[in-house]
Coordinates of C-alpha atoms in Angstrom, one line a residue:
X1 CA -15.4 -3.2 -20.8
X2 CA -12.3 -5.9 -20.9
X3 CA -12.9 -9.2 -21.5
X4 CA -11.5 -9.9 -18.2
X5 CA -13.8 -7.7 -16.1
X6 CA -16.7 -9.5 -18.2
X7 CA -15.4 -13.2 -17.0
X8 CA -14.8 -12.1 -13.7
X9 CA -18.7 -10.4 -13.4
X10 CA -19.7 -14.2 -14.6
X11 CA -17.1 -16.0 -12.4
X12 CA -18.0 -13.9 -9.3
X13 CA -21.9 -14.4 -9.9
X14 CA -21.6 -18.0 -10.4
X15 CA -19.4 -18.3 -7.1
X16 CA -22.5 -16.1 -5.4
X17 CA -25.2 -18.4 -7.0
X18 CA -23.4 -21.4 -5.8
X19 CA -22.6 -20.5 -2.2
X20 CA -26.9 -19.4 -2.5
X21 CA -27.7 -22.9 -3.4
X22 CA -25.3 -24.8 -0.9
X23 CA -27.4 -22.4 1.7
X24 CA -30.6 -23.0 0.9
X25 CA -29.6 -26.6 1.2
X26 CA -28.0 -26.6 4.8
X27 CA -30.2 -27.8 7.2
X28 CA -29.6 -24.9 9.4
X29 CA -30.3 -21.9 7.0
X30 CA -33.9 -21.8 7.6
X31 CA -33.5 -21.8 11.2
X32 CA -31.1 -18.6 10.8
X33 CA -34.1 -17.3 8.3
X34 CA -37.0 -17.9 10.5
X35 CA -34.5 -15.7 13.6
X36 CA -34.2 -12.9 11.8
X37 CA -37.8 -12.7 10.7
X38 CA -38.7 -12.8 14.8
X39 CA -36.4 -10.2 15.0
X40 CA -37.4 -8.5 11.9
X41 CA -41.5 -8.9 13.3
X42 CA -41.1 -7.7 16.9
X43 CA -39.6 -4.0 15.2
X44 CA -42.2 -3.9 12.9
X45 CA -45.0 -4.7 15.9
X46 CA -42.8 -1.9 18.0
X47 CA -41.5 0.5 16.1
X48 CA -43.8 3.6 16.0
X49 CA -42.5 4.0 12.3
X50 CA -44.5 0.5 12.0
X51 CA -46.3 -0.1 14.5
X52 CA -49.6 0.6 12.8
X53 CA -49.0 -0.1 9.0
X54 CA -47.9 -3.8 10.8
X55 CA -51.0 -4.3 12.3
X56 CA -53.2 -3.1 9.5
X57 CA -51.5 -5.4 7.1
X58 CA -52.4 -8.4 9.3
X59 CA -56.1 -7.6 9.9
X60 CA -56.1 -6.2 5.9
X61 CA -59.4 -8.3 4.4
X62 CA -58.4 -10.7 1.5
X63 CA -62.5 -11.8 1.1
X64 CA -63.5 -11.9 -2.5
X65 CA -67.1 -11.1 -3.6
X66 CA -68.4 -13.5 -5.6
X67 CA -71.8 -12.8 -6.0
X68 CA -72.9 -10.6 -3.5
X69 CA -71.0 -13.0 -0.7
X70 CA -67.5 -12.6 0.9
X71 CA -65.3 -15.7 -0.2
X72 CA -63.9 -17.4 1.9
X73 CA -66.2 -15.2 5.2
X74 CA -63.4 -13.3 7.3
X75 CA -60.0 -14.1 5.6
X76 CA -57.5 -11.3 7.0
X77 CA -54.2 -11.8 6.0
X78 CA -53.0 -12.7 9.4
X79 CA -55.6 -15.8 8.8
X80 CA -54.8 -16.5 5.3
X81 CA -51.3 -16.9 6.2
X82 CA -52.5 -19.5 9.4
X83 CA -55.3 -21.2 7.6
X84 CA -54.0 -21.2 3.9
X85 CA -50.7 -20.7 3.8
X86 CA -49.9 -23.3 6.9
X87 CA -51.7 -26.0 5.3
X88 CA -49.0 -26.0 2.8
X89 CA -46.5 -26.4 5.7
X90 CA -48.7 -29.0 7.1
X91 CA -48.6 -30.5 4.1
X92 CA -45.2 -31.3 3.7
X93 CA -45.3 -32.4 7.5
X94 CA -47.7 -35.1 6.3
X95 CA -45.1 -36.0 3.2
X96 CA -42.8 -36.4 5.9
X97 CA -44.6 -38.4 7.8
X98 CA -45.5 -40.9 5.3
X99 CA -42.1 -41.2 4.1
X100 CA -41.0 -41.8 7.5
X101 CA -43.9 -44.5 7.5
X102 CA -43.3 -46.0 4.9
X103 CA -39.5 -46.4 4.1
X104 CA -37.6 -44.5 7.0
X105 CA -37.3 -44.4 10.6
X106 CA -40.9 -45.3 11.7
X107 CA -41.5 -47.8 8.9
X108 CA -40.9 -51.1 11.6
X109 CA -41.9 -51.1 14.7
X110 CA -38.2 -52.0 15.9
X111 CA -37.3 -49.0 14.7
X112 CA -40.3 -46.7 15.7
X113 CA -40.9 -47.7 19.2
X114 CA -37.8 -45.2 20.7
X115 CA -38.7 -42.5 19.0
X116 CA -42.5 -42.5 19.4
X117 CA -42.4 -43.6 22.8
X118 CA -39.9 -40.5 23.7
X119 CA -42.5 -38.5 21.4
X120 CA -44.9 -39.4 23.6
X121 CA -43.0 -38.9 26.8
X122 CA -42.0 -35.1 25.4
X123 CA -45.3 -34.5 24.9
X124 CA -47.1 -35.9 28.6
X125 CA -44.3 -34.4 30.3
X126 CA -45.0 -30.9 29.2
X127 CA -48.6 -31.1 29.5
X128 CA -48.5 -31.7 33.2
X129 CA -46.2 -29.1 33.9
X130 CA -48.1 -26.7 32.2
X131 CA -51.3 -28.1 34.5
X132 CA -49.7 -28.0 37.3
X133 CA -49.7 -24.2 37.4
X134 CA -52.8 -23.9 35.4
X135 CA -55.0 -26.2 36.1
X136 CA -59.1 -25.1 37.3
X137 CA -57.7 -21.6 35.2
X138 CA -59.0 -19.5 32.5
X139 CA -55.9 -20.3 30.6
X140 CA -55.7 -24.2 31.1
X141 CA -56.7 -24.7 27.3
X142 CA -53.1 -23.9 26.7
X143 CA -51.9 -26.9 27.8
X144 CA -51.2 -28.0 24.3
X145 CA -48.7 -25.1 24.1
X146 CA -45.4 -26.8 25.4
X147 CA -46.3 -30.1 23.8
X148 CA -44.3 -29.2 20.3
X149 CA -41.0 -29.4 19.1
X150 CA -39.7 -27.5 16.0
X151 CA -38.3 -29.8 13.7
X152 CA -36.5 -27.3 11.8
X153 CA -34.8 -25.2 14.6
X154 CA -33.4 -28.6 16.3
X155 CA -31.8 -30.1 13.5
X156 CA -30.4 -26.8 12.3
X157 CA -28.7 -27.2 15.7
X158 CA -27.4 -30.1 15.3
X159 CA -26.3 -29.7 11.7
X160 CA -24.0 -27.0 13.1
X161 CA -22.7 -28.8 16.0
X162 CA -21.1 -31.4 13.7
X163 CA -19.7 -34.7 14.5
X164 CA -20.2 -33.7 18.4
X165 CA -23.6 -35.3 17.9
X166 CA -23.6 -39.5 16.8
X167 CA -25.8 -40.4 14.1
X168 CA -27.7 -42.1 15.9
X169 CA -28.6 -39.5 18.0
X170 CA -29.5 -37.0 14.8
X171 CA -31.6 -40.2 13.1
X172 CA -33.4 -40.7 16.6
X173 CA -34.1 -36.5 17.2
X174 CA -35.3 -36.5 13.4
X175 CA -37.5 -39.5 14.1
X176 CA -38.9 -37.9 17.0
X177 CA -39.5 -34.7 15.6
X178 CA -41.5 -36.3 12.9
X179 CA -43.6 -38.4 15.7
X180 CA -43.8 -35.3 17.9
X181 CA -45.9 -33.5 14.9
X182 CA -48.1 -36.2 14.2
X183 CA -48.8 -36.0 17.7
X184 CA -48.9 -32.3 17.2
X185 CA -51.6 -32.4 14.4
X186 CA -53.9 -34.7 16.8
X187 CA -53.7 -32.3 19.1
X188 CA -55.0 -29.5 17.1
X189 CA -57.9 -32.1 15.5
X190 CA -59.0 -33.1 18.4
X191 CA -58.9 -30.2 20.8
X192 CA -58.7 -27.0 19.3
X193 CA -61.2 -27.1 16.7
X194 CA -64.5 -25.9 16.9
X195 CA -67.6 -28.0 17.1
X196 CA -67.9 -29.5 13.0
X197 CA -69.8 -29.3 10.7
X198 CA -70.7 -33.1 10.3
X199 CA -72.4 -32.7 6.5
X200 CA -69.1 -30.7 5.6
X201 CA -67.1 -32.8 6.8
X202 CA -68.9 -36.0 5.4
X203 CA -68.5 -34.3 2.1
X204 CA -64.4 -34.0 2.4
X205 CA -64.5 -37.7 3.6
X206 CA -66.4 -38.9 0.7
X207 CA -64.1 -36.7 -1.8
X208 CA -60.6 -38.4 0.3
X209 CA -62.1 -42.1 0.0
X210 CA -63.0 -41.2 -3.9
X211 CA -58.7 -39.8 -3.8
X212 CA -57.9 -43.0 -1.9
X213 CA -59.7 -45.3 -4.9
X214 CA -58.1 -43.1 -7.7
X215 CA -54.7 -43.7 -6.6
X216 CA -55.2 -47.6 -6.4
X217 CA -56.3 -47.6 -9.6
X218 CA -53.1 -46.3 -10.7
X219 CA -53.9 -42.7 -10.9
X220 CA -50.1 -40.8 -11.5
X221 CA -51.4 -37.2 -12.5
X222 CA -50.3 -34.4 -9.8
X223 CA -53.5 -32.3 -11.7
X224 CA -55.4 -35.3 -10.1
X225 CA -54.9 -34.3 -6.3
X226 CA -54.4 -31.3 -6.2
X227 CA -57.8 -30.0 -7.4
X228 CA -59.5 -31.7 -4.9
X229 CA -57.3 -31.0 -2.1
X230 CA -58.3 -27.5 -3.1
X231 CA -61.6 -28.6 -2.6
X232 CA -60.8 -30.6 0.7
X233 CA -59.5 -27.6 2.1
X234 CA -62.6 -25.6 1.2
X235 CA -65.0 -28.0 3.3
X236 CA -62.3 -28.2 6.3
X237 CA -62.4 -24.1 6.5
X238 CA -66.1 -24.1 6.5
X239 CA -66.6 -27.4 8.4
X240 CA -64.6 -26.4 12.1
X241 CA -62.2 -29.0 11.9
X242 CA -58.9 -26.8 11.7
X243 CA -58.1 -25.8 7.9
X244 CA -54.1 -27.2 8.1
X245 CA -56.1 -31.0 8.9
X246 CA -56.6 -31.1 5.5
X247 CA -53.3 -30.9 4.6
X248 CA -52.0 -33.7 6.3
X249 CA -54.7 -35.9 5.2
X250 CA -53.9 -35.1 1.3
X251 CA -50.9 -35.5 2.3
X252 CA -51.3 -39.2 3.6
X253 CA -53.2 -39.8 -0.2
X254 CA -50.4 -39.0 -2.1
X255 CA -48.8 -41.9 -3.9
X256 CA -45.4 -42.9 -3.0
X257 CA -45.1 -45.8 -5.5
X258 CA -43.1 -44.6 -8.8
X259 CA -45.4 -44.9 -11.8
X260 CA -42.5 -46.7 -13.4
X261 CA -40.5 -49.9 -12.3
X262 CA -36.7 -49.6 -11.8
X263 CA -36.2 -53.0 -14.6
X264 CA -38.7 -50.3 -16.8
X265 CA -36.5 -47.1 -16.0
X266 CA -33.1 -48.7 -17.0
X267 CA -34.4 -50.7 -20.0
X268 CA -36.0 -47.2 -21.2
X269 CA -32.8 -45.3 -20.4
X270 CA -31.0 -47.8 -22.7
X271 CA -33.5 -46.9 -25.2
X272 CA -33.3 -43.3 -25.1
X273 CA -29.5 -43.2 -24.8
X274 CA -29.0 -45.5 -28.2
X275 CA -31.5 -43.1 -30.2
X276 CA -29.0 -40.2 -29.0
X277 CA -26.6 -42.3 -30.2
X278 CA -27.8 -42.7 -33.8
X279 CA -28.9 -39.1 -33.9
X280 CA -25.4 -38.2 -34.4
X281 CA -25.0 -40.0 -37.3
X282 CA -28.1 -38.0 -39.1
X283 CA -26.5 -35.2 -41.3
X284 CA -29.6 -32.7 -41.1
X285 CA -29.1 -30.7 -38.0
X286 CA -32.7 -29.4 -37.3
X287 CA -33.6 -32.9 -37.2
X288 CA -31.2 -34.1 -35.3
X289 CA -31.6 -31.7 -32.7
X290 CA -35.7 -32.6 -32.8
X291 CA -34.5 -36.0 -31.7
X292 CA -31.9 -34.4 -29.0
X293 CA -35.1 -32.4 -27.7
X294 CA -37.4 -35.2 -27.7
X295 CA -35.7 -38.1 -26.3
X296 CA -34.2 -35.8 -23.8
X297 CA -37.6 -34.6 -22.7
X298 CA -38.4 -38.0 -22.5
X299 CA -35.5 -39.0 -20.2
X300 CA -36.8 -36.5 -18.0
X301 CA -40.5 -38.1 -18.0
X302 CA -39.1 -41.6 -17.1
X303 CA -36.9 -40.1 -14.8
X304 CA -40.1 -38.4 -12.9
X305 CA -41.9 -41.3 -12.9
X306 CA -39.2 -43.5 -11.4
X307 CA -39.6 -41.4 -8.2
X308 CA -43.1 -41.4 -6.2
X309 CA -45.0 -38.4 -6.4
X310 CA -44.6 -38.4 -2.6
X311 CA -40.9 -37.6 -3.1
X312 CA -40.8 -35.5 -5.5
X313 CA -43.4 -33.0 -4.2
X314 CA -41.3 -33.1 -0.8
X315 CA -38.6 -32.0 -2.9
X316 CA -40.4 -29.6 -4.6
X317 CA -42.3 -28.0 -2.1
X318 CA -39.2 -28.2 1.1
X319 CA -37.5 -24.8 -0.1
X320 CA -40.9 -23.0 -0.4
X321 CA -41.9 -23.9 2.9
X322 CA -38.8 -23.2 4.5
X323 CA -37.7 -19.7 2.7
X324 CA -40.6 -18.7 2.5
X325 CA -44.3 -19.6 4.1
X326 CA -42.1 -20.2 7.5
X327 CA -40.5 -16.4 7.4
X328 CA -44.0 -15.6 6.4
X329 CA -45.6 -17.5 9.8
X330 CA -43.1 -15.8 11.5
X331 CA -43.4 -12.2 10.4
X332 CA -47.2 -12.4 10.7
X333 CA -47.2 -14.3 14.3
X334 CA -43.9 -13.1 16.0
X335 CA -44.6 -9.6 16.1
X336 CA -46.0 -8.9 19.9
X337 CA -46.8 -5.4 20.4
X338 CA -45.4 -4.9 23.5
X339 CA -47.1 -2.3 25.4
X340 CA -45.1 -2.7 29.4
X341 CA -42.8 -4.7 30.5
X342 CA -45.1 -6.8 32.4
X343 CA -45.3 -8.7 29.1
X344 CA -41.7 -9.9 29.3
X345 CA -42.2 -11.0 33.1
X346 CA -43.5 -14.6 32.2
X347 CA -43.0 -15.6 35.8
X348 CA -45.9 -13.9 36.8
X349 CA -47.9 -16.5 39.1
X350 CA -51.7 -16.3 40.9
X351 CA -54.0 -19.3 42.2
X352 CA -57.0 -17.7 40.4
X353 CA -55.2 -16.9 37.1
X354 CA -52.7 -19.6 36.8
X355 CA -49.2 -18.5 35.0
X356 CA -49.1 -19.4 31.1
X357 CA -46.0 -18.3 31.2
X358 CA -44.5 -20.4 33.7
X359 CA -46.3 -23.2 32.4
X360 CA -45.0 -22.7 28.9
X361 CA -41.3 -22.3 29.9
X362 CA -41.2 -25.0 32.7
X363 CA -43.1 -27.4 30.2
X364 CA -40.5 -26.4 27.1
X365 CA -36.8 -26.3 28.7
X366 CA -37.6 -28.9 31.4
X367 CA -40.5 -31.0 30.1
X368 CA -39.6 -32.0 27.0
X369 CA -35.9 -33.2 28.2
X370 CA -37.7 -35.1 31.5
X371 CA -40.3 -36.8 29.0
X372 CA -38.1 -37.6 26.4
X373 CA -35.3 -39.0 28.3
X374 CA -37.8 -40.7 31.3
X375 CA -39.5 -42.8 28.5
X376 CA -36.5 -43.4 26.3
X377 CA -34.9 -45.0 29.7
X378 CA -38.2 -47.3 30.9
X379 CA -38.4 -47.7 26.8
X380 CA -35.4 -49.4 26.8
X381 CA -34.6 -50.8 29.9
X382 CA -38.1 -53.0 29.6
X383 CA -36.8 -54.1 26.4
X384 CA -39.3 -52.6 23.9
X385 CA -36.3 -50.6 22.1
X386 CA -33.0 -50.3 21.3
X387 CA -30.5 -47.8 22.6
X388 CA -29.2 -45.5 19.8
X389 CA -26.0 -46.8 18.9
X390 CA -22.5 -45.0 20.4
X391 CA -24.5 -43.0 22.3
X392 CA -24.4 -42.3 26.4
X393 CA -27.3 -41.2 28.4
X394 CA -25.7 -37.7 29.1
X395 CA -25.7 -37.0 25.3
X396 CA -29.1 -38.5 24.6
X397 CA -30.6 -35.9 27.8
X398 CA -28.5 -33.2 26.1
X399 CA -29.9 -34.1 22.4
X400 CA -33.4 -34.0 24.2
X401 CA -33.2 -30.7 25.8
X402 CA -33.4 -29.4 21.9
X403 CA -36.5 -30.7 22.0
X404 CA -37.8 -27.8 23.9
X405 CA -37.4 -25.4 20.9
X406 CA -41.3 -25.0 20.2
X407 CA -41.0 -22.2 18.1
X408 CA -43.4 -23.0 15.0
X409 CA -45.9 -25.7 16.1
X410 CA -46.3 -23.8 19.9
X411 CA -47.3 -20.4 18.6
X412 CA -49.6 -22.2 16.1
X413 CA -51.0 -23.8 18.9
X414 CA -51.1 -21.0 21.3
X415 CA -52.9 -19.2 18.5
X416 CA -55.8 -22.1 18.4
X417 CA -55.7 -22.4 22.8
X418 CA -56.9 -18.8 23.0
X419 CA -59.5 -16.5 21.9
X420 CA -58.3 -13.3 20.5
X421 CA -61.4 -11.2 21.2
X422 CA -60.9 -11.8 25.3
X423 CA -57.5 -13.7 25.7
X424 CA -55.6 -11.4 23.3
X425 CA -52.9 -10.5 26.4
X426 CA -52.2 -14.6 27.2
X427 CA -51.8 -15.0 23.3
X428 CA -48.9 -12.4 23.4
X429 CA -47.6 -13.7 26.8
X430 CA -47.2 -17.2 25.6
X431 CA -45.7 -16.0 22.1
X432 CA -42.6 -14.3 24.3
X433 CA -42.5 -17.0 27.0
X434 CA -42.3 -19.6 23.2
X435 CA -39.4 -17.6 22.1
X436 CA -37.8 -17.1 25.7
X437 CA -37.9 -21.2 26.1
X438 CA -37.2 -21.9 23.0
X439 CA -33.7 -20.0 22.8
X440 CA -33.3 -21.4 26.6
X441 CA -33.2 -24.9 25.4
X442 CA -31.7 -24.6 22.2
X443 CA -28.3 -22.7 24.1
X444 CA -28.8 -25.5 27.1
X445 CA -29.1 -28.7 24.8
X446 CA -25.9 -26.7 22.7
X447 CA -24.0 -26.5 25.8
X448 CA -24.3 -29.7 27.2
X449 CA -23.8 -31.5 23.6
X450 CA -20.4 -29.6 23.8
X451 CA -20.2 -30.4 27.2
X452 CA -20.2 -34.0 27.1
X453 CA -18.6 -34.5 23.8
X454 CA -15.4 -32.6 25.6
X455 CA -15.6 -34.7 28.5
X456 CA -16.1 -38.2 26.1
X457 CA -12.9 -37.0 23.9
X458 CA -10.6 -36.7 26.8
X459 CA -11.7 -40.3 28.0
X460 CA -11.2 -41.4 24.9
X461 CA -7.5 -39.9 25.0

């Protein structure tokens, strides 16, 4: 083998890791992953290749024996990947959340009234729509259904739509999208859990307040948390109260103060970077490279601890989430066996039964755009907020039309609203009326962004 061929083997596979990492870093990619895994999921639950090793995987029993007892009672792997799995993603919802709190675009109340209000709005709206065909039904739990939007799906949209979109519109969806799954999460804690355990859930309580005390005290170690929000989760299983709670309340705990001042960071830099300095000068070169190694090591400490542990497990944990527990959600909870075509007709409507479908669908592609645009106008026209700067109404209804993509936080939910063992059918018809609504708004909110940012360009000119 030539020289040449060798270099361009290493050239070529540093261009391909390259272009990998610039993907896994666009905000869209795991929007594209989490589309092919629905695809990928409704072959597998069709297929008759798959069909049945599909279905065994997800009802395949992960319990451990630990002394003649099943650990944890009843863990398929279609519920490990819900109950465990999602608390991970729940997690890093909270982290969100409480940067968002603390230092972004809900951390003053000038700032976080437009988006929570039209949060709040995207979330009514929905609900009453979906009530208004369902309500006196069977399948009225659902109403929760329409209430989410999909953070990931709707900035990946608007990440590829460009400069078409202000900022201020893409800083107000992102805010939004953050309130919308805090509003999300109470949803699920207060209405689609079971009856708790109180002494279980006293327990957890106790063990968060002892988390909360640790961390004033100054308490830096990841080790620290993460063993008892191991333990947190445990007790929320058991206890009735929705295992993914638990994750956003850990997440709430975590510090986001860096265990090092910035005057402490620099004057330790300057430290390190003078020993490096006079390393050179030291003829041996074992130990001079011990002293490389170790003040290196420790750059990389101080540089840890000048970032709050808040951060950095964000940081750490986004690209897990996204590439893979989210593909995973998908390919366990997008795969409806469709067994007539009845499923797909979602417009299906009777006084006695109600319509989930319809409700759904209405409550996603016209709900969400009527709530969040209906209280982002009274919002700001009663002077509580601020209108997003450069933008026009007709964009800000279009940006909120994307709002409709439901995707990960409505099949979660329409997993919780009904029970399996007599509701399977309304489970699977609300999964394909989710996906139906969801690429509904996504192309309607695309084509009215491009819509009006055509018509604002040739008034401009």
């Amino acid at each position: 083998m030539s020289i040449f061929t060798k270099f361009g083997r290493v050239k070529r596979s540093h261009i391909m890791s390259k272009r990998g990492h610039s993907f896994l870093r666009a905000p869209w990619a795991g929007g594209i992953v989490l589309v092919m895994c629905v695809v990928v999921a409704m072959l597998l639950a069709n297929l008759p290749a798959t069909s049945a090793m599909y279905h065994h995987i997800l009802h395949m029993d992960l319990s451990i024996m630990i002394d003649g007892h099943l650990f944890p009672e009843g863990m398929t792997f279609e519920k490990f990947v819900n109950d465990a799995l999602m608390v991970i993603f729940f997690f890093t919802v909270g982290l969100e959340i409480r940067r968002e709190l603390s230092d972004g675009q809900l951390s003053t109340p000038k700032k976080a009234v437009l988006p929570i209000v039209a949060a709040l709005g995207g979330m009514l709206a929905p609900a009453a729509i979906y009530m208004a065909f369902n309500f006196g039904t069977e399948v009225a739990s659902g109403w929760g259904i329409p209430t989410a939007t999909d953070i990931a799906f709707a900035i990946g949209i608007m990440s590829l739509l460009g400069n078409r979109v202000p900022i201020s519109l893409k800083v107000f969806l992102t805010a939004l999208a953050v309130a919308d799954d805090l509003g999300a999460i109470i949803v699920i804690a207060l209405f689609y859990g079971e009856t708790p355990n109180l002494m279980l859930l006293g327990i957890a309580i106790i063990i968060m307040v002892g988390i909360y005390f640790m961390r004033r005290m100054g308490e830096f170690r990841i080790i620290a948390y993460l063993v008892p929000a191991v333990v947190v989760w445990i007790l929320f299983y058991y206890s009735g109260v929705h295992a993914t709670i638990s994750g956003v309340a850990m997440a709430m705990l975590i510090p986001t103060k860096p265990r090092y001042s910035h005057s402490y960071y620099l004057h330790k830099s300057e430290v390190i970077q003078r020993n490096i300095a006079e390393a050179h000068l030291i003829e041996n070169k074992d130990e001079r490279e011990e002293i490389y190694r170790y003040n290196l090591n420790r750059m990389k400490q101080i540089s840890n601890g000048a970032e709050g542990m808040s951060h950095r497990m964000e940081h750490l944990l986004m690209p897990y989430v996204n590439f893979i527990i989210m593909p995973i959600f998908a390919l366990a909870n997008a795969g409806v066996h469709i067994e007539s075509a009845e499923y797909f007709n979602i417009f299906e409507y009777s006084p006695e039964i109600g319509s989930v479908g319809m409700g759904i669908f209405f409550g996603l592609v016209f709900g969400k755009p009527l709530g969040i645009s209906l209280f982002s106008y009274l919002s700001i026209k009663l002077g509580l907020a601020e209108k997003p700067a450069g933008a026009t109404w007709p964009m800000l209804i279009a940006v909120a039309c994307l709002g409709g993509i439901g995707f990960t936080m409505s099949i979660f939910v329409d997993n919780l609203a009904f029970d399996a063992a007599t509701h399977f059918d309304y489970i699977c018809k609300g999964k394909i009326a989710i996906l139906l609504a969801s690429t509904m708004a996504a192309v309607l909110g695309s084509l009215l962004i491009l819509f009006e940012a055509r018509r604002e360009q040739k008034k401009r000119k």
